[in-house]
């Protein structure tokens, strides 16, 4: 009689489903997560979509599969819930490029400046900001402000993209995403030569010279929507490679070429199925935000959500 062998990944996913019920938990995952983590999540999205979803969660526990600033944002927006991150070392190097002391110093040098903080910042930096933004709404947020001079934190490439779409003065911060910086003009040119009929879509965290070669500049949520609605059959994709999983799943009849397999975020990939199971078993690692910054940081995010 032949023995039925269950795939260990399936067994792990089933175990997570049981634990999720026991703990009354929901799993939120970013579009850059490993495919197998996206597959066990209740909701997968970009930063803006995840922020909105975090405000609606009624379960006791949110397991946040992403990096720390995202889990912090979920905690800020839904402080009654227990928010867990499966790996507390899943940070974001771009966040670390804007330490709060340096932000305070720069603000002091620019009296009266309006501070727009990309969500890729710590809660302490959000507390110093007038309003937050994501890559999906950065242009809209900046243009919604009455002020003419904006200190934009911390991504200089996204800030530069916003500058192209506003007549306000954008004062840039010298931050960037190391993962998107790995996407080069040469990579784009090579892929365009190999696939001349393909449409090029890139994320606004890419450098300006890469953006200049793109047909569309989109956040990850916008990329997914665009791919569903567009007639393009072949698409060259310039962002973290995790997005390819969902693009393929949702559009099996279309072909997606990542611009570079080097654009893998090692922090996003710290979250694994095993760590999600451990997080639920041991109720770790709980995300907290110091009370002295929580209210101000929450206000900056809520203002963003009010604008849209
Ligand atoms: S992809 Fe870039 S911005 Fe996003 S978490 Fe990784 S390092 Fe930070």
PDB file of C-alpha atoms and ligand atoms in Angstrom:
ATOM      1  CA  UNK A   1       0.000   0.000   0.000  1.00  0.00           C
ATOM      2  CA  UNK A   2       1.463   3.337  -0.969  1.00  0.00           C
ATOM      3  CA  UNK A   3       1.877   5.913   1.775  1.00  0.00           C
ATOM      4  CA  UNK A   4       0.299   9.363   1.292  1.00  0.00           C
ATOM      5  CA  UNK A   5       3.014  11.977   1.771  1.00  0.00           C
ATOM      6  CA  UNK A   6       1.842  15.491   2.639  1.00  0.00           C
ATOM      7  CA  UNK A   7       3.944  18.348   1.371  1.00  0.00           C
ATOM      8  CA  UNK A   8       5.629  19.929   4.452  1.00  0.00           C
ATOM      9  CA  UNK A   9       4.801  23.456   3.191  1.00  0.00           C
ATOM     10  CA  UNK A  10       1.105  22.506   2.936  1.00  0.00           C
ATOM     11  CA  UNK A  11       1.255  21.028   6.446  1.00  0.00           C
ATOM     12  CA  UNK A  12       2.794  24.258   7.727  1.00  0.00           C
ATOM     13  CA  UNK A  13       0.151  26.364   5.977  1.00  0.00           C
ATOM     14  CA  UNK A  14      -2.584  24.194   7.546  1.00  0.00           C
ATOM     15  CA  UNK A  15      -0.986  24.575  10.955  1.00  0.00           C
ATOM     16  CA  UNK A  16      -0.965  28.369  10.508  1.00  0.00           C
ATOM     17  CA  UNK A  17      -4.662  28.284   9.549  1.00  0.00           C
ATOM     18  CA  UNK A  18      -5.481  26.371  12.779  1.00  0.00           C
ATOM     19  CA  UNK A  19      -3.378  28.709  14.926  1.00  0.00           C
ATOM     20  CA  UNK A  20      -4.978  31.713  13.293  1.00  0.00           C
ATOM     21  CA  UNK A  21      -8.416  30.506  14.388  1.00  0.00           C
ATOM     22  CA  UNK A  22      -7.253  29.725  17.922  1.00  0.00           C
ATOM     23  CA  UNK A  23      -5.692  33.167  18.331  1.00  0.00           C
ATOM     24  CA  UNK A  24      -8.482  35.027  16.480  1.00  0.00           C
ATOM     25  CA  UNK A  25      -5.840  36.490  14.220  1.00  0.00           C
ATOM     26  CA  UNK A  26      -5.645  37.945  10.725  1.00  0.00           C
ATOM     27  CA  UNK A  27      -2.553  37.925   8.574  1.00  0.00           C
ATOM     28  CA  UNK A  28      -1.707  41.033   6.546  1.00  0.00           C
ATOM     29  CA  UNK A  29       1.122  40.783   3.998  1.00  0.00           C
ATOM     30  CA  UNK A  30       2.916  43.232   1.746  1.00  0.00           C
ATOM     31  CA  UNK A  31       3.198  42.619  -2.002  1.00  0.00           C
ATOM     32  CA  UNK A  32       6.975  42.063  -1.577  1.00  0.00           C
ATOM     33  CA  UNK A  33       6.579  39.043   0.725  1.00  0.00           C
ATOM     34  CA  UNK A  34       7.622  35.537  -0.319  1.00  0.00           C
ATOM     35  CA  UNK A  35       4.949  33.907  -2.498  1.00  0.00           C
ATOM     36  CA  UNK A  36       4.159  31.248   0.113  1.00  0.00           C
ATOM     37  CA  UNK A  37       3.621  33.943   2.751  1.00  0.00           C
ATOM     38  CA  UNK A  38       1.323  35.921   0.429  1.00  0.00           C
ATOM     39  CA  UNK A  39      -0.647  32.714  -0.153  1.00  0.00           C
ATOM     40  CA  UNK A  40      -1.522  32.231   3.549  1.00  0.00           C
ATOM     41  CA  UNK A  41      -2.404  35.899   4.154  1.00  0.00           C
ATOM     42  CA  UNK A  42      -5.961  37.189   4.589  1.00  0.00           C
ATOM     43  CA  UNK A  43      -5.045  40.350   2.749  1.00  0.00           C
ATOM     44  CA  UNK A  44      -2.091  41.284   0.527  1.00  0.00           C
ATOM     45  CA  UNK A  45      -1.462  44.861  -0.554  1.00  0.00           C
ATOM     46  CA  UNK A  46       0.782  47.895  -0.780  1.00  0.00           C
ATOM     47  CA  UNK A  47       1.470  50.248   2.130  1.00  0.00           C
ATOM     48  CA  UNK A  48      -1.602  52.395   1.527  1.00  0.00           C
ATOM     49  CA  UNK A  49      -3.946  49.425   1.117  1.00  0.00           C
ATOM     50  CA  UNK A  50      -2.487  47.754   4.220  1.00  0.00           C
ATOM     51  CA  UNK A  51      -2.887  50.959   6.269  1.00  0.00           C
ATOM     52  CA  UNK A  52      -6.526  51.191   5.247  1.00  0.00           C
ATOM     53  CA  UNK A  53      -7.108  47.507   5.971  1.00  0.00           C
ATOM     54  CA  UNK A  54      -5.423  47.798   9.405  1.00  0.00           C
ATOM     55  CA  UNK A  55      -8.090  50.321  10.469  1.00  0.00           C
ATOM     56  CA  UNK A  56     -10.827  47.777   9.686  1.00  0.00           C
ATOM     57  CA  UNK A  57      -9.448  44.709  11.474  1.00  0.00           C
ATOM     58  CA  UNK A  58     -11.753  43.397  14.196  1.00  0.00           C
ATOM     59  CA  UNK A  59      -9.782  40.261  15.074  1.00  0.00           C
ATOM     60  CA  UNK A  60      -7.801  40.246  18.347  1.00  0.00           C
ATOM     61  CA  UNK A  61      -4.425  39.837  16.675  1.00  0.00           C
ATOM     62  CA  UNK A  62      -2.787  41.188  13.518  1.00  0.00           C
ATOM     63  CA  UNK A  63       0.204  39.224  12.261  1.00  0.00           C
ATOM     64  CA  UNK A  64       1.991  41.680  10.025  1.00  0.00           C
ATOM     65  CA  UNK A  65       4.142  40.130   7.303  1.00  0.00           C
ATOM     66  CA  UNK A  66       6.229  43.044   6.131  1.00  0.00           C
ATOM     67  CA  UNK A  67       8.849  45.314   7.657  1.00  0.00           C
ATOM     68  CA  UNK A  68       8.779  47.065  11.025  1.00  0.00           C
ATOM     69  CA  UNK A  69       7.527  50.494   9.937  1.00  0.00           C
ATOM     70  CA  UNK A  70       4.477  48.824   8.369  1.00  0.00           C
ATOM     71  CA  UNK A  71       3.714  46.833  11.521  1.00  0.00           C
ATOM     72  CA  UNK A  72       4.128  50.050  13.545  1.00  0.00           C
ATOM     73  CA  UNK A  73       1.647  51.785  11.233  1.00  0.00           C
ATOM     74  CA  UNK A  74      -0.871  48.964  11.778  1.00  0.00           C
ATOM     75  CA  UNK A  75      -0.431  49.332  15.548  1.00  0.00           C
ATOM     76  CA  UNK A  76      -0.871  53.113  15.363  1.00  0.00           C
ATOM     77  CA  UNK A  77      -4.068  52.784  13.350  1.00  0.00           C
ATOM     78  CA  UNK A  78      -5.566  50.002  15.458  1.00  0.00           C
ATOM     79  CA  UNK A  79      -4.036  50.344  18.943  1.00  0.00           C
ATOM     80  CA  UNK A  80      -6.563  47.988  20.602  1.00  0.00           C
ATOM     81  CA  UNK A  81      -5.239  45.003  18.629  1.00  0.00           C
ATOM     82  CA  UNK A  82      -2.150  42.980  19.417  1.00  0.00           C
ATOM     83  CA  UNK A  83       0.185  43.437  16.447  1.00  0.00           C
ATOM     84  CA  UNK A  84       2.871  40.796  15.899  1.00  0.00           C
ATOM     85  CA  UNK A  85       5.770  40.853  13.463  1.00  0.00           C
ATOM     86  CA  UNK A  86       7.230  37.374  12.819  1.00  0.00           C
ATOM     87  CA  UNK A  87      10.801  38.717  12.698  1.00  0.00           C
ATOM     88  CA  UNK A  88      11.671  41.858  14.671  1.00  0.00           C
ATOM     89  CA  UNK A  89      14.842  42.323  12.600  1.00  0.00           C
ATOM     90  CA  UNK A  90      12.814  42.985   9.448  1.00  0.00           C
ATOM     91  CA  UNK A  91      13.705  46.656   9.229  1.00  0.00           C
ATOM     92  CA  UNK A  92      13.953  49.069   6.312  1.00  0.00           C
ATOM     93  CA  UNK A  93      17.323  50.657   5.484  1.00  0.00           C
ATOM     94  CA  UNK A  94      15.546  53.656   3.939  1.00  0.00           C
ATOM     95  CA  UNK A  95      13.847  54.312   7.314  1.00  0.00           C
ATOM     96  CA  UNK A  96      17.205  54.276   9.037  1.00  0.00           C
ATOM     97  CA  UNK A  97      18.490  56.962   6.652  1.00  0.00           C
ATOM     98  CA  UNK A  98      16.226  59.461   8.430  1.00  0.00           C
ATOM     99  CA  UNK A  99      17.024  59.307  12.164  1.00  0.00           C
ATOM    100  CA  UNK A 100      14.671  61.484  14.213  1.00  0.00           C
ATOM    101  CA  UNK A 101      17.447  63.725  15.619  1.00  0.00           C
ATOM    102  CA  UNK A 102      18.617  64.601  12.084  1.00  0.00           C
ATOM    103  CA  UNK A 103      15.025  65.305  11.021  1.00  0.00           C
ATOM    104  CA  UNK A 104      14.520  67.674  13.993  1.00  0.00           C
ATOM    105  CA  UNK A 105      17.781  69.470  13.112  1.00  0.00           C
ATOM    106  CA  UNK A 106      16.750  69.925   9.473  1.00  0.00           C
ATOM    107  CA  UNK A 107      13.321  71.215  10.498  1.00  0.00           C
ATOM    108  CA  UNK A 108      15.008  73.787  12.727  1.00  0.00           C
ATOM    109  CA  UNK A 109      17.069  74.943   9.732  1.00  0.00           C
ATOM    110  CA  UNK A 110      13.879  75.411   7.673  1.00  0.00           C
ATOM    111  CA  UNK A 111      11.443  77.343   9.867  1.00  0.00           C
ATOM    112  CA  UNK A 112       7.834  77.087   8.727  1.00  0.00           C
ATOM    113  CA  UNK A 113       8.523  74.242   6.299  1.00  0.00           C
ATOM    114  CA  UNK A 114       5.812  71.596   5.863  1.00  0.00           C
ATOM    115  CA  UNK A 115       7.082  68.076   6.456  1.00  0.00           C
ATOM    116  CA  UNK A 116       5.726  65.207   4.355  1.00  0.00           C
ATOM    117  CA  UNK A 117       6.931  61.810   5.574  1.00  0.00           C
ATOM    118  CA  UNK A 118       6.781  58.778   3.345  1.00  0.00           C
ATOM    119  CA  UNK A 119       5.346  55.893   5.412  1.00  0.00           C
ATOM    120  CA  UNK A 120       8.814  54.342   5.210  1.00  0.00           C
ATOM    121  CA  UNK A 121       9.810  56.208   8.383  1.00  0.00           C
ATOM    122  CA  UNK A 122       9.859  55.359  12.070  1.00  0.00           C
ATOM    123  CA  UNK A 123       6.901  56.347  14.254  1.00  0.00           C
ATOM    124  CA  UNK A 124       9.175  58.967  15.885  1.00  0.00           C
ATOM    125  CA  UNK A 125       9.795  60.619  12.485  1.00  0.00           C
ATOM    126  CA  UNK A 126       6.084  60.429  11.579  1.00  0.00           C
ATOM    127  CA  UNK A 127       5.428  62.323  14.819  1.00  0.00           C
ATOM    128  CA  UNK A 128       7.616  65.152  13.442  1.00  0.00           C
ATOM    129  CA  UNK A 129       5.681  65.265  10.160  1.00  0.00           C
ATOM    130  CA  UNK A 130       2.642  67.311   9.166  1.00  0.00           C
ATOM    131  CA  UNK A 131       1.292  64.477   7.030  1.00  0.00           C
ATOM    132  CA  UNK A 132       2.366  61.061   5.702  1.00  0.00           C
ATOM    133  CA  UNK A 133       2.194  59.704   2.168  1.00  0.00           C
ATOM    134  CA  UNK A 134       2.784  56.429   0.343  1.00  0.00           C
ATOM    135  CA  UNK A 135       4.135  55.897  -3.154  1.00  0.00           C
ATOM    136  CA  UNK A 136       0.502  55.505  -4.315  1.00  0.00           C
ATOM    137  CA  UNK A 137      -0.607  58.950  -3.150  1.00  0.00           C
ATOM    138  CA  UNK A 138       2.569  61.076  -2.721  1.00  0.00           C
ATOM    139  CA  UNK A 139       1.758  63.473  -5.602  1.00  0.00           C
ATOM    140  CA  UNK A 140      -1.866  63.836  -4.474  1.00  0.00           C
ATOM    141  CA  UNK A 141      -0.869  64.494  -0.852  1.00  0.00           C
ATOM    142  CA  UNK A 142       1.721  67.143  -1.740  1.00  0.00           C
ATOM    143  CA  UNK A 143      -0.668  68.905  -4.124  1.00  0.00           C
ATOM    144  CA  UNK A 144      -3.419  68.872  -1.484  1.00  0.00           C
ATOM    145  CA  UNK A 145      -1.333  71.037   0.861  1.00  0.00           C
ATOM    146  CA  UNK A 146      -1.733  74.817   0.936  1.00  0.00           C
ATOM    147  CA  UNK A 147       1.997  75.267   1.628  1.00  0.00           C
ATOM    148  CA  UNK A 148       4.574  76.021  -1.062  1.00  0.00           C
ATOM    149  CA  UNK A 149       7.748  74.619   0.542  1.00  0.00           C
ATOM    150  CA  UNK A 150       7.846  70.913   1.416  1.00  0.00           C
ATOM    151  CA  UNK A 151      10.533  68.911   3.200  1.00  0.00           C
ATOM    152  CA  UNK A 152      10.048  65.432   1.746  1.00  0.00           C
ATOM    153  CA  UNK A 153      11.355  62.483   3.808  1.00  0.00           C
ATOM    154  CA  UNK A 154      13.256  60.213   3.298  1.00  0.00           C
ATOM    155  CA  UNK A 155      13.246  58.929  -0.316  1.00  0.00           C
ATOM    156  CA  UNK A 156      14.973  61.335  -2.706  1.00  0.00           C
ATOM    157  CA  UNK A 157      13.799  59.389  -5.763  1.00  0.00           C
ATOM    158  CA  UNK A 158      10.132  59.469  -4.793  1.00  0.00           C
ATOM    159  CA  UNK A 159      10.622  63.136  -3.831  1.00  0.00           C
ATOM    160  CA  UNK A 160      12.119  63.819  -7.239  1.00  0.00           C
ATOM    161  CA  UNK A 161       9.147  62.084  -8.905  1.00  0.00           C
ATOM    162  CA  UNK A 162       6.769  64.276  -6.874  1.00  0.00           C
ATOM    163  CA  UNK A 163       8.743  67.387  -7.922  1.00  0.00           C
ATOM    164  CA  UNK A 164       7.944  66.550 -11.560  1.00  0.00           C
ATOM    165  CA  UNK A 165       4.231  66.735 -10.749  1.00  0.00           C
ATOM    166  CA  UNK A 166       3.967  69.828  -8.588  1.00  0.00           C
ATOM    167  CA  UNK A 167       4.922  73.497  -8.727  1.00  0.00           C
ATOM    168  CA  UNK A 168       5.792  73.457  -5.025  1.00  0.00           C
ATOM    169  CA  UNK A 169       9.416  73.503  -3.895  1.00  0.00           C
ATOM    170  CA  UNK A 170      10.369  69.981  -2.776  1.00  0.00           C
ATOM    171  CA  UNK A 171      13.363  69.885  -0.435  1.00  0.00           C
ATOM    172  CA  UNK A 172      14.811  66.390  -0.720  1.00  0.00           C
ATOM    173  CA  UNK A 173      16.337  64.175   1.952  1.00  0.00           C
ATOM    174  CA  UNK A 174      19.296  62.009   0.961  1.00  0.00           C
ATOM    175  CA  UNK A 175      17.538  58.666   1.473  1.00  0.00           C
ATOM    176  CA  UNK A 176      16.819  55.866  -0.972  1.00  0.00           C
ATOM    177  CA  UNK A 177      15.802  52.226  -1.201  1.00  0.00           C
ATOM    178  CA  UNK A 178      18.883  50.014  -1.770  1.00  0.00           C
ATOM    179  CA  UNK A 179      16.669  47.401  -3.438  1.00  0.00           C
ATOM    180  CA  UNK A 180      15.217  49.752  -6.059  1.00  0.00           C
ATOM    181  CA  UNK A 181      18.613  51.389  -6.569  1.00  0.00           C
ATOM    182  CA  UNK A 182      19.805  48.002  -7.903  1.00  0.00           C
ATOM    183  CA  UNK A 183      17.542  48.439 -10.937  1.00  0.00           C
ATOM    184  CA  UNK A 184      19.753  50.077 -13.570  1.00  0.00           C
ATOM    185  CA  UNK A 185      19.308  51.736 -16.964  1.00  0.00           C
ATOM    186  CA  UNK A 186      21.402  48.970 -18.543  1.00  0.00           C
ATOM    187  CA  UNK A 187      19.034  46.315 -17.164  1.00  0.00           C
ATOM    188  CA  UNK A 188      16.020  48.145 -18.604  1.00  0.00           C
ATOM    189  CA  UNK A 189      17.677  48.666 -22.003  1.00  0.00           C
ATOM    190  CA  UNK A 190      18.703  45.007 -22.226  1.00  0.00           C
ATOM    191  CA  UNK A 191      15.193  43.776 -21.428  1.00  0.00           C
ATOM    192  CA  UNK A 192      13.628  46.236 -23.860  1.00  0.00           C
ATOM    193  CA  UNK A 193      15.909  44.862 -26.586  1.00  0.00           C
ATOM    194  CA  UNK A 194      15.000  41.281 -25.681  1.00  0.00           C
ATOM    195  CA  UNK A 195      11.250  42.018 -25.481  1.00  0.00           C
ATOM    196  CA  UNK A 196      10.542  44.950 -27.816  1.00  0.00           C
ATOM    197  CA  UNK A 197       6.755  44.594 -27.514  1.00  0.00           C
ATOM    198  CA  UNK A 198       6.737  44.697 -23.715  1.00  0.00           C
ATOM    199  CA  UNK A 199       5.455  47.646 -21.666  1.00  0.00           C
ATOM    200  CA  UNK A 200       7.822  48.920 -18.944  1.00  0.00           C
ATOM    201  CA  UNK A 201       6.311  49.659 -15.521  1.00  0.00           C
ATOM    202  CA  UNK A 202       8.493  50.854 -12.633  1.00  0.00           C
ATOM    203  CA  UNK A 203       8.084  51.979  -9.026  1.00  0.00           C
ATOM    204  CA  UNK A 204       8.772  55.635  -8.147  1.00  0.00           C
ATOM    205  CA  UNK A 205      11.506  54.518  -5.708  1.00  0.00           C
ATOM    206  CA  UNK A 206      13.605  53.813  -8.829  1.00  0.00           C
ATOM    207  CA  UNK A 207      16.232  56.331  -9.925  1.00  0.00           C
ATOM    208  CA  UNK A 208      15.195  59.156 -12.287  1.00  0.00           C
ATOM    209  CA  UNK A 209      17.111  57.713 -15.273  1.00  0.00           C
ATOM    210  CA  UNK A 210      15.221  54.409 -14.916  1.00  0.00           C
ATOM    211  CA  UNK A 211      11.922  56.268 -14.547  1.00  0.00           C
ATOM    212  CA  UNK A 212      12.698  58.127 -17.799  1.00  0.00           C
ATOM    213  CA  UNK A 213      12.674  54.785 -19.660  1.00  0.00           C
ATOM    214  CA  UNK A 214       9.333  53.627 -18.233  1.00  0.00           C
ATOM    215  CA  UNK A 215       5.907  53.681 -19.838  1.00  0.00           C
ATOM    216  CA  UNK A 216       4.175  53.785 -16.451  1.00  0.00           C
ATOM    217  CA  UNK A 217       5.357  54.779 -12.944  1.00  0.00           C
ATOM    218  CA  UNK A 218       3.198  53.022 -10.350  1.00  0.00           C
ATOM    219  CA  UNK A 219       3.039  51.856  -6.731  1.00  0.00           C
ATOM    220  CA  UNK A 220       2.758  48.083  -6.309  1.00  0.00           C
ATOM    221  CA  UNK A 221      -1.004  48.263  -5.753  1.00  0.00           C
ATOM    222  CA  UNK A 222      -1.340  50.379  -8.888  1.00  0.00           C
ATOM    223  CA  UNK A 223       0.841  47.890 -10.825  1.00  0.00           C
ATOM    224  CA  UNK A 224      -1.524  45.056  -9.930  1.00  0.00           C
ATOM    225  CA  UNK A 225      -4.585  47.052 -10.970  1.00  0.00           C
ATOM    226  CA  UNK A 226      -2.879  48.239 -14.158  1.00  0.00           C
ATOM    227  CA  UNK A 227      -1.873  44.674 -15.096  1.00  0.00           C
ATOM    228  CA  UNK A 228      -5.452  43.428 -14.685  1.00  0.00           C
ATOM    229  CA  UNK A 229      -6.925  46.234 -16.777  1.00  0.00           C
ATOM    230  CA  UNK A 230      -4.252  46.729 -19.444  1.00  0.00           C
ATOM    231  CA  UNK A 231      -4.201  45.014 -22.848  1.00  0.00           C
ATOM    232  CA  UNK A 232      -0.401  44.582 -22.608  1.00  0.00           C
ATOM    233  CA  UNK A 233       0.561  40.904 -22.984  1.00  0.00           C
ATOM    234  CA  UNK A 234       4.216  41.316 -21.951  1.00  0.00           C
ATOM    235  CA  UNK A 235       5.341  43.537 -19.100  1.00  0.00           C
ATOM    236  CA  UNK A 236       8.822  44.483 -17.855  1.00  0.00           C
ATOM    237  CA  UNK A 237       8.538  45.129 -14.116  1.00  0.00           C
ATOM    238  CA  UNK A 238      10.847  47.409 -12.138  1.00  0.00           C
ATOM    239  CA  UNK A 239      10.282  46.868  -8.437  1.00  0.00           C
ATOM    240  CA  UNK A 240      11.002  44.295  -5.731  1.00  0.00           C
ATOM    241  CA  UNK A 241      10.665  40.841  -7.280  1.00  0.00           C
ATOM    242  CA  UNK A 242       8.007  39.639  -4.785  1.00  0.00           C
ATOM    243  CA  UNK A 243       5.354  41.429  -6.839  1.00  0.00           C
ATOM    244  CA  UNK A 244       5.835  38.968  -9.714  1.00  0.00           C
ATOM    245  CA  UNK A 245       4.097  36.212  -7.694  1.00  0.00           C
ATOM    246  CA  UNK A 246       0.754  38.020  -7.588  1.00  0.00           C
ATOM    247  CA  UNK A 247       1.092  39.502 -11.066  1.00  0.00           C
ATOM    248  CA  UNK A 248       1.441  35.960 -12.468  1.00  0.00           C
ATOM    249  CA  UNK A 249      -1.305  34.525 -10.255  1.00  0.00           C
ATOM    250  CA  UNK A 250      -3.812  37.194 -11.290  1.00  0.00           C
ATOM    251  CA  UNK A 251      -2.825  37.314 -14.982  1.00  0.00           C
ATOM    252  CA  UNK A 252      -1.918  33.760 -16.067  1.00  0.00           C
ATOM    253  CA  UNK A 253      -2.242  34.716 -19.742  1.00  0.00           C
ATOM    254  CA  UNK A 254       0.352  37.524 -19.532  1.00  0.00           C
ATOM    255  CA  UNK A 255       4.134  37.414 -19.198  1.00  0.00           C
ATOM    256  CA  UNK A 256       6.068  39.451 -16.616  1.00  0.00           C
ATOM    257  CA  UNK A 257       9.829  40.006 -16.714  1.00  0.00           C
ATOM    258  CA  UNK A 258      11.451  41.366 -13.538  1.00  0.00           C
ATOM    259  CA  UNK A 259      14.033  43.981 -14.573  1.00  0.00           C
ATOM    260  CA  UNK A 260      16.556  42.563 -12.149  1.00  0.00           C
ATOM    261  CA  UNK A 261      16.542  39.558  -9.832  1.00  0.00           C
ATOM    262  CA  UNK A 262      18.977  41.577  -7.700  1.00  0.00           C
ATOM    263  CA  UNK A 263      16.099  43.792  -6.638  1.00  0.00           C
ATOM    264  CA  UNK A 264      15.180  41.503  -3.761  1.00  0.00           C
ATOM    265  CA  UNK A 265      14.618  43.130  -0.383  1.00  0.00           C
ATOM    266  CA  UNK A 266      16.445  40.987   2.198  1.00  0.00           C
ATOM    267  CA  UNK A 267      14.322  42.457   4.982  1.00  0.00           C
ATOM    268  CA  UNK A 268      11.002  41.582   3.363  1.00  0.00           C
ATOM    269  CA  UNK A 269      12.331  38.062   2.811  1.00  0.00           C
ATOM    270  CA  UNK A 270      13.075  37.600   6.510  1.00  0.00           C
ATOM    271  CA  UNK A 271       9.435  36.585   7.009  1.00  0.00           C
ATOM    272  CA  UNK A 272       8.944  32.884   6.360  1.00  0.00           C
ATOM    273  CA  UNK A 273       6.097  30.430   6.938  1.00  0.00           C
ATOM    274  CA  UNK A 274       7.977  28.974   9.900  1.00  0.00           C
ATOM    275  CA  UNK A 275       8.286  32.391  11.523  1.00  0.00           C
ATOM    276  CA  UNK A 276       4.583  33.113  10.956  1.00  0.00           C
ATOM    277  CA  UNK A 277       3.724  29.818  12.720  1.00  0.00           C
ATOM    278  CA  UNK A 278       6.093  30.612  15.610  1.00  0.00           C
ATOM    279  CA  UNK A 279       4.648  34.120  15.898  1.00  0.00           C
ATOM    280  CA  UNK A 280       1.169  32.656  16.390  1.00  0.00           C
ATOM    281  CA  UNK A 281       2.325  29.851  18.696  1.00  0.00           C
ATOM    282  CA  UNK A 282       4.394  32.048  20.991  1.00  0.00           C
ATOM    283  CA  UNK A 283       2.526  35.358  20.423  1.00  0.00           C
ATOM    284  CA  UNK A 284       5.716  37.092  19.439  1.00  0.00           C
ATOM    285  CA  UNK A 285       7.082  39.606  18.537  1.00  0.00           C
ATOM    286  CA  UNK A 286       4.669  42.206  19.815  1.00  0.00           C
ATOM    287  CA  UNK A 287       4.945  45.622  18.180  1.00  0.00           C
ATOM    288  CA  UNK A 288       4.554  48.624  20.464  1.00  0.00           C
ATOM    289  CA  UNK A 289       4.862  52.353  19.824  1.00  0.00           C
ATOM    290  CA  UNK A 290       6.016  54.647  22.641  1.00  0.00           C
ATOM    291  CA  UNK A 291       3.088  56.700  23.986  1.00  0.00           C
ATOM    292  CA  UNK A 292       5.013  59.979  23.612  1.00  0.00           C
ATOM    293  CA  UNK A 293       5.083  59.640  19.800  1.00  0.00           C
ATOM    294  CA  UNK A 294       1.984  57.520  19.104  1.00  0.00           C
ATOM    295  CA  UNK A 295      -0.676  60.267  19.050  1.00  0.00           C
ATOM    296  CA  UNK A 296       1.292  62.646  16.827  1.00  0.00           C
ATOM    297  CA  UNK A 297       2.384  59.875  14.460  1.00  0.00           C
ATOM    298  CA  UNK A 298      -1.193  58.600  14.214  1.00  0.00           C
ATOM    299  CA  UNK A 299      -2.439  62.073  13.349  1.00  0.00           C
ATOM    300  CA  UNK A 300       0.029  62.322  10.426  1.00  0.00           C
ATOM    301  CA  UNK A 301      -1.152  58.966   9.033  1.00  0.00           C
ATOM    302  CA  UNK A 302      -4.842  59.718   9.563  1.00  0.00           C
ATOM    303  CA  UNK A 303      -4.468  63.048   7.753  1.00  0.00           C
ATOM    304  CA  UNK A 304      -3.062  61.108   4.802  1.00  0.00           C
ATOM    305  CA  UNK A 305      -6.000  58.674   4.850  1.00  0.00           C
ATOM    306  CA  UNK A 306      -8.438  61.609   4.903  1.00  0.00           C
ATOM    307  CA  UNK A 307      -6.893  63.001   1.683  1.00  0.00           C
ATOM    308  CA  UNK A 308      -6.920  59.539   0.109  1.00  0.00           C
TER     309      UNK A 308
HETATM  310  S1  LIG B   1      12.035  47.363  -0.609  1.00  0.00           S
HETATM  311 FE1  LIG B   1      13.276  49.155  -0.042  1.00  0.00          FE
HETATM  312  S2  LIG B   1      11.890  50.594   0.915  1.00  0.00           S
HETATM  313 FE2  LIG B   1      10.860  48.582   0.867  1.00  0.00          FE
HETATM  314  S3  LIG B   1      11.370  47.671   2.852  1.00  0.00           S
HETATM  315 FE3  LIG B   1      12.916  46.957   1.403  1.00  0.00          FE
HETATM  316  S4  LIG B   1      14.577  48.451   1.644  1.00  0.00           S
HETATM  317 FE4  LIG B   1      12.761  49.386   2.582  1.00  0.00          FE
END
